[in-house]
Amino acid sequence: MFQKLIALLDEYSHEDFSIATEKLHKFIFTVKNLNEILEQIGIIPESITHDSTEEKLFAKVSDAVLARSFIELGLKSTVLTKRADSADVIAKSKIYGYTLVADAKAFRLSRTAKNQKDFKVNALSHWRKDADFAVLCSPYFQYPKRQSQIYAQSLDNNVCLLSWEHILFLLQNHVKENEHTNLSTVWNFSEQQAESTLVSHKKNCFIQDFDLHCSSLSKISTLKNAPFETFSQFLNNCVDKIKARGSAEKLYWLAEIRAIEEYSREQAIAELLKSKKIAEKIRQIEFYVNGISYD
């Protein structure tokens, strides 16, 4: 199903951006096998060119997947079309009345080390405005493993550090908000965690504590450690799928290498000039210089 999504993204990328976005959103909000997309949506395909229309559409798709996920968890949710200084997704509890804003993140496997600015935790807290909670959804294994400023920011601002894998686990185990299950304990986890965290430990990774809380909602077993063990097994399955995805992404670049090796001298020069964006740089210089005047 993910490959079908990528095919549609490529097909619609030649259309008006707003129309393409609408079509892709319609696909996400009506697709039956959402879990198959959830398994892959945290990784941007290498075949999608950086800063291209396709990459921008992929970001729109990830917003829609997050909103659809909230709906599957029993909330009302929608994607915001206005992006300036605001979150991408909003949701509201149909039973308990709380509201939340959320931001979806996806990264390339080839992306180098990320920093706190990539996660925008402080910005998400600002975007909360009148909403009760703020939720960041990122690939599980892209969160820093040991220490990071984002954990301190999460605790200070009560921003939930969710992952696509957490959502997938909850949906696979049929967790849904109802009269007996209030998911605000998930969105409000950072506030609870902050109460038991020393100031000197604020930068420490607490994702495993969050794992335990999410896994306990599945009610798989009454045994104390059984839910967490099940979540660990689930993560191992996710690792296998990421490794398989990594192999596929490497094949893309290996194919690119073979294609480049077949270039003629003229093709190679043309591609090099294109990659350095020299023509664009010359046009920008001309635009700037021609616009200078002193009256």
Short mmCIF file of C-alpha atoms in Angstrom, two decimals:
data_model
loop_
_atom_site.label_atom_id
_atom_site.label_comp_id
_atom_site.label_asym_id
_atom_site.label_seq_id
_atom_site.Cartn_x
_atom_site.Cartn_y
_atom_site.Cartn_z
CA MET A 1 0.00 0.00 0.00
CA PHE A 2 2.92 2.36 0.71
CA GLN A 3 4.26 1.80 -2.80
CA LYS A 4 0.84 2.67 -4.21
CA LEU A 5 0.95 5.89 -2.17
CA ILE A 6 4.38 6.78 -3.58
CA ALA A 7 3.14 6.05 -7.10
CA LEU A 8 0.17 8.37 -6.57
CA LEU A 9 2.46 11.02 -5.13
CA ASP A 10 4.62 10.88 -8.24
CA GLU A 11 1.54 10.98 -10.49
CA TYR A 12 -0.06 13.94 -8.72
CA SER A 13 3.18 15.94 -8.40
CA HIS A 14 2.63 17.28 -11.93
CA GLU A 15 -0.71 18.82 -10.96
CA ASP A 16 -1.55 21.99 -9.05
CA PHE A 17 -0.12 21.57 -5.55
CA SER A 18 -3.36 22.18 -3.67
CA ILE A 19 -5.25 19.77 -5.93
CA ALA A 20 -2.52 17.14 -5.55
CA THR A 21 -2.64 17.56 -1.77
CA GLU A 22 -6.43 17.17 -1.74
CA LYS A 23 -6.24 13.97 -3.79
CA LEU A 24 -3.55 12.47 -1.56
CA HIS A 25 -5.48 13.38 1.58
CA LYS A 26 -8.57 11.71 0.15
CA PHE A 27 -6.54 8.55 -0.45
CA ILE A 28 -5.19 8.54 3.12
CA PHE A 29 -8.56 9.19 4.76
CA THR A 30 -10.25 6.39 2.81
CA VAL A 31 -7.54 3.73 2.57
CA LYS A 32 -8.39 0.51 4.43
CA ASN A 33 -4.87 -0.69 5.24
CA LEU A 34 -3.58 2.33 7.14
CA ASN A 35 -1.21 0.18 9.20
CA GLU A 36 0.76 -0.77 6.08
CA ILE A 37 1.40 2.92 5.48
CA LEU A 38 2.15 3.61 9.15
CA GLU A 39 4.95 1.05 8.99
CA GLN A 40 6.76 3.09 6.32
CA ILE A 41 5.67 6.72 6.57
CA GLY A 42 8.50 7.77 8.90
CA ILE A 43 11.09 7.21 6.16
CA ILE A 44 11.29 9.53 3.15
CA PRO A 45 12.19 7.48 0.04
CA GLU A 46 15.60 8.25 -1.44
CA SER A 47 13.96 8.44 -4.86
CA ILE A 48 12.22 11.64 -3.78
CA THR A 49 14.49 14.58 -4.58
CA HIS A 50 15.36 16.89 -1.69
CA ASP A 51 13.28 20.07 -1.55
CA SER A 52 11.19 18.91 -4.52
CA THR A 53 7.44 19.10 -5.03
CA GLU A 54 7.32 15.39 -4.24
CA GLU A 55 9.06 15.94 -0.89
CA LYS A 56 6.64 18.72 0.02
CA LEU A 57 3.72 16.47 -0.90
CA PHE A 58 5.20 13.67 1.21
CA ALA A 59 5.16 16.05 4.19
CA LYS A 60 1.49 16.77 3.49
CA VAL A 61 0.81 13.05 3.32
CA SER A 62 2.49 12.43 6.68
CA ASP A 63 0.22 15.07 8.21
CA ALA A 64 -2.81 13.26 6.81
CA VAL A 65 -1.56 9.90 8.08
CA LEU A 66 -1.19 11.37 11.57
CA ALA A 67 -4.68 12.88 11.49
CA ARG A 68 -6.16 9.60 10.24
CA SER A 69 -4.31 7.78 13.04
CA PHE A 70 -5.94 9.99 15.65
CA ILE A 71 -9.30 9.18 14.11
CA GLU A 72 -8.55 5.46 14.31
CA LEU A 73 -7.68 6.01 18.00
CA GLY A 74 -11.15 7.42 18.56
CA LEU A 75 -10.59 11.18 18.26
CA LYS A 76 -11.85 13.79 15.85
CA SER A 77 -8.96 15.07 13.77
CA THR A 78 -8.12 17.12 10.72
CA VAL A 79 -5.17 18.60 8.86
CA LEU A 80 -4.74 22.35 8.97
CA THR A 81 -4.27 24.01 5.59
CA LYS A 82 -2.83 27.18 7.11
CA ARG A 83 0.81 26.38 7.89
CA ALA A 84 2.29 29.71 8.99
CA ASP A 85 3.16 29.69 12.69
CA SER A 86 0.82 26.80 13.47
CA ALA A 87 0.77 23.05 13.94
CA ASP A 88 -0.09 20.75 11.05
CA VAL A 89 -2.74 18.61 12.73
CA ILE A 90 -5.43 19.21 15.34
CA ALA A 91 -7.52 16.66 17.22
CA LYS A 92 -10.27 16.63 19.84
CA SER A 93 -11.55 13.95 22.18
CA LYS A 94 -15.15 13.03 21.44
CA ILE A 95 -15.63 11.78 25.01
CA TYR A 96 -13.43 13.90 27.29
CA GLY A 97 -13.39 17.14 25.31
CA TYR A 98 -9.65 17.83 25.44
CA THR A 99 -7.86 19.20 22.37
CA LEU A 100 -4.37 18.73 20.99
CA VAL A 101 -2.11 19.98 18.22
CA ALA A 102 0.40 17.72 16.52
CA ASP A 103 3.33 17.81 14.14
CA ALA A 104 4.43 14.87 11.94
CA LYS A 105 8.10 14.15 11.19
CA ALA A 106 9.77 11.88 8.63
CA PHE A 107 13.47 11.56 7.82
CA ARG A 108 15.64 9.98 5.16
CA LEU A 109 17.77 7.01 6.14
CA SER A 110 20.68 8.85 4.50
CA ARG A 111 20.18 11.93 6.66
CA THR A 112 23.13 12.78 8.90
CA ALA A 113 22.80 13.37 12.63
CA LYS A 114 19.82 15.47 13.62
CA ASN A 115 19.70 18.21 16.25
CA GLN A 116 16.99 19.70 18.42
CA LYS A 117 15.91 22.15 15.71
CA ASP A 118 14.84 19.24 13.50
CA PHE A 119 12.22 18.21 16.07
CA LYS A 120 10.85 21.71 16.78
CA VAL A 121 9.68 20.84 20.29
CA ASN A 122 9.66 24.44 21.52
CA ALA A 123 7.87 25.61 18.39
CA LEU A 124 5.22 22.92 18.84
CA SER A 125 4.64 24.10 22.40
CA HIS A 126 4.13 27.63 21.03
CA TRP A 127 1.72 26.33 18.39
CA ARG A 128 -0.43 24.72 21.10
CA LYS A 129 -2.06 28.09 21.89
CA ASP A 130 -5.43 27.22 23.50
CA ALA A 131 -5.15 23.45 22.99
CA ASP A 132 -4.62 21.22 26.01
CA PHE A 133 -1.79 19.12 24.61
CA ALA A 134 0.99 19.20 22.02
CA VAL A 135 2.20 16.03 20.31
CA LEU A 136 5.28 15.41 18.19
CA CYS A 137 5.20 12.26 16.05
CA SER A 138 8.60 11.16 14.78
CA PRO A 139 10.18 7.83 13.76
CA TYR A 140 10.96 5.92 16.96
CA PHE A 141 14.59 5.22 16.15
CA GLN A 142 15.30 8.81 15.15
CA TYR A 143 14.86 10.04 18.71
CA PRO A 144 18.25 10.47 20.47
CA LYS A 145 19.14 7.33 22.43
CA ARG A 146 20.78 8.86 25.49
CA GLN A 147 20.70 12.59 26.10
CA SER A 148 19.29 15.52 24.18
CA GLN A 149 17.91 18.97 24.75
CA ILE A 150 14.61 17.81 23.25
CA TYR A 151 13.88 15.73 26.35
CA ALA A 152 14.35 18.73 28.61
CA GLN A 153 12.19 20.81 26.25
CA SER A 154 9.53 18.10 26.29
CA LEU A 155 9.44 18.02 30.10
CA ASP A 156 9.51 21.80 30.47
CA ASN A 157 6.74 22.39 27.93
CA ASN A 158 4.71 19.17 28.28
CA VAL A 159 5.17 18.12 24.66
CA CYS A 160 4.44 14.44 24.04
CA LEU A 161 7.25 12.65 22.15
CA LEU A 162 5.18 10.12 20.24
CA SER A 163 6.35 7.92 17.37
CA TRP A 164 4.79 6.26 14.34
CA GLU A 165 5.70 2.96 15.99
CA HIS A 166 3.75 3.83 19.16
CA ILE A 167 0.68 4.61 17.07
CA LEU A 168 1.05 1.41 15.07
CA PHE A 169 1.38 -0.65 18.26
CA LEU A 170 -1.75 0.90 19.76
CA LEU A 171 -3.78 0.35 16.60
CA GLN A 172 -2.57 -3.22 16.13
CA ASN A 173 -3.67 -3.94 19.68
CA HIS A 174 -7.07 -2.30 19.14
CA VAL A 175 -6.53 0.53 21.61
CA LYS A 176 -9.19 3.16 21.17
CA GLU A 177 -10.39 5.95 23.41
CA ASN A 178 -13.69 5.14 25.12
CA GLU A 179 -15.42 5.45 28.49
CA HIS A 180 -12.80 3.17 30.02
CA THR A 181 -9.67 4.44 28.22
CA ASN A 182 -8.68 8.10 28.33
CA LEU A 183 -5.76 8.71 25.94
CA SER A 184 -4.95 12.03 27.58
CA THR A 185 -2.59 9.99 29.79
CA VAL A 186 -0.52 9.48 26.62
CA TRP A 187 -0.56 13.09 25.43
CA ASN A 188 0.09 14.34 28.99
CA PHE A 189 2.90 11.87 29.73
CA SER A 190 5.69 14.46 29.75
CA GLU A 191 4.04 16.45 32.52
CA GLN A 192 3.78 13.34 34.67
CA GLN A 193 7.37 12.40 33.83
CA ALA A 194 8.59 15.87 34.78
CA GLU A 195 7.25 15.46 38.31
CA SER A 196 9.61 12.55 38.99
CA THR A 197 12.65 13.82 37.04
CA LEU A 198 15.53 15.63 38.70
CA VAL A 199 16.67 18.86 37.08
CA SER A 200 20.09 17.34 36.46
CA HIS A 201 18.47 14.44 34.57
CA LYS A 202 16.15 16.46 32.33
CA LYS A 203 18.18 15.77 29.19
CA ASN A 204 18.08 12.01 29.72
CA CYS A 205 16.09 9.90 27.28
CA PHE A 206 12.81 8.76 28.80
CA ILE A 207 11.33 7.05 25.74
CA GLN A 208 11.43 3.62 27.39
CA ASP A 209 9.29 4.91 30.25
CA PHE A 210 6.84 6.16 27.65
CA ASP A 211 6.99 2.76 25.93
CA LEU A 212 5.91 1.08 29.14
CA HIS A 213 2.96 3.42 29.54
CA CYS A 214 1.78 2.96 25.96
CA SER A 215 2.19 -0.80 26.10
CA SER A 216 0.17 -0.98 29.32
CA LEU A 217 -2.83 0.44 27.44
CA SER A 218 -2.94 -2.65 25.24
CA LYS A 219 -4.10 -4.81 28.17
CA ILE A 220 -2.51 -7.81 26.47
CA SER A 221 -1.87 -9.52 29.79
CA THR A 222 -2.36 -8.95 33.48
CA LEU A 223 1.27 -9.96 34.08
CA LYS A 224 3.26 -6.91 35.13
CA ASN A 225 5.98 -7.13 32.46
CA ALA A 226 4.06 -8.86 29.71
CA PRO A 227 2.87 -5.72 27.83
CA PHE A 228 6.37 -4.24 27.73
CA GLU A 229 7.87 -7.52 26.57
CA THR A 230 5.29 -7.58 23.81
CA PHE A 231 6.20 -4.03 22.83
CA SER A 232 9.87 -5.02 22.74
CA GLN A 233 9.01 -7.86 20.38
CA PHE A 234 7.01 -5.42 18.29
CA LEU A 235 10.02 -3.07 18.06
CA ASN A 236 12.23 -5.95 16.96
CA ASN A 237 9.81 -6.56 14.10
CA CYS A 238 9.99 -2.86 13.25
CA VAL A 239 13.80 -3.07 13.15
CA ASP A 240 13.60 -5.94 10.66
CA LYS A 241 11.31 -3.90 8.42
CA ILE A 242 13.57 -0.85 8.62
CA LYS A 243 16.56 -2.99 7.65
CA ALA A 244 14.61 -4.33 4.67
CA ARG A 245 13.65 -0.78 3.72
CA GLY A 246 17.30 0.23 4.06
CA SER A 247 18.33 -2.48 1.62
CA ALA A 248 15.78 -1.21 -0.88
CA GLU A 249 16.94 2.39 -0.49
CA LYS A 250 20.58 1.34 -1.02
CA LEU A 251 19.55 -0.42 -4.23
CA TYR A 252 18.15 2.88 -5.49
CA TRP A 253 21.53 4.60 -5.07
CA LEU A 254 23.44 1.66 -6.51
CA ALA A 255 21.25 1.90 -9.59
CA GLU A 256 22.02 5.62 -9.74
CA ILE A 257 25.75 4.85 -9.64
CA ARG A 258 25.42 2.41 -12.54
CA ALA A 259 23.44 4.96 -14.54
CA ILE A 260 26.04 7.69 -13.91
CA GLU A 261 28.84 5.37 -14.96
CA GLU A 262 27.13 5.11 -18.36
CA TYR A 263 27.08 8.89 -18.88
CA SER A 264 28.89 10.41 -21.81
CA ARG A 265 31.33 13.23 -21.08
CA GLU A 266 28.70 15.80 -22.12
CA GLN A 267 26.04 14.22 -19.91
CA ALA A 268 28.39 14.13 -16.94
CA ILE A 269 29.25 17.83 -17.33
CA ALA A 270 25.59 18.76 -17.70
CA GLU A 271 24.62 16.82 -14.57
CA LEU A 272 27.48 18.36 -12.58
CA LEU A 273 26.46 21.86 -13.58
CA LYS A 274 22.86 21.03 -12.69
CA SER A 275 23.82 19.64 -9.28
CA LYS A 276 25.81 22.77 -8.43
CA LYS A 277 22.87 24.97 -9.50
CA ILE A 278 25.30 27.34 -11.18
CA ALA A 279 22.75 28.78 -13.60
CA GLU A 280 20.39 29.57 -10.71
CA LYS A 281 23.21 31.26 -8.81
CA ILE A 282 24.05 33.44 -11.84
CA ARG A 283 20.39 34.42 -12.23
CA GLN A 284 20.17 35.33 -8.54
CA ILE A 285 23.28 37.53 -8.82
CA GLU A 286 21.84 39.27 -11.88
CA PHE A 287 18.47 39.75 -10.17
CA TYR A 288 20.11 41.28 -7.10
CA VAL A 289 22.52 43.52 -9.01
CA ASN A 290 19.85 44.75 -11.46
CA GLY A 291 17.59 45.62 -8.56
CA ILE A 292 20.12 47.85 -6.84
CA SER A 293 19.59 51.57 -7.19
CA TYR A 294 20.49 54.70 -5.27
CA ASP A 295 18.16 57.59 -5.65
#
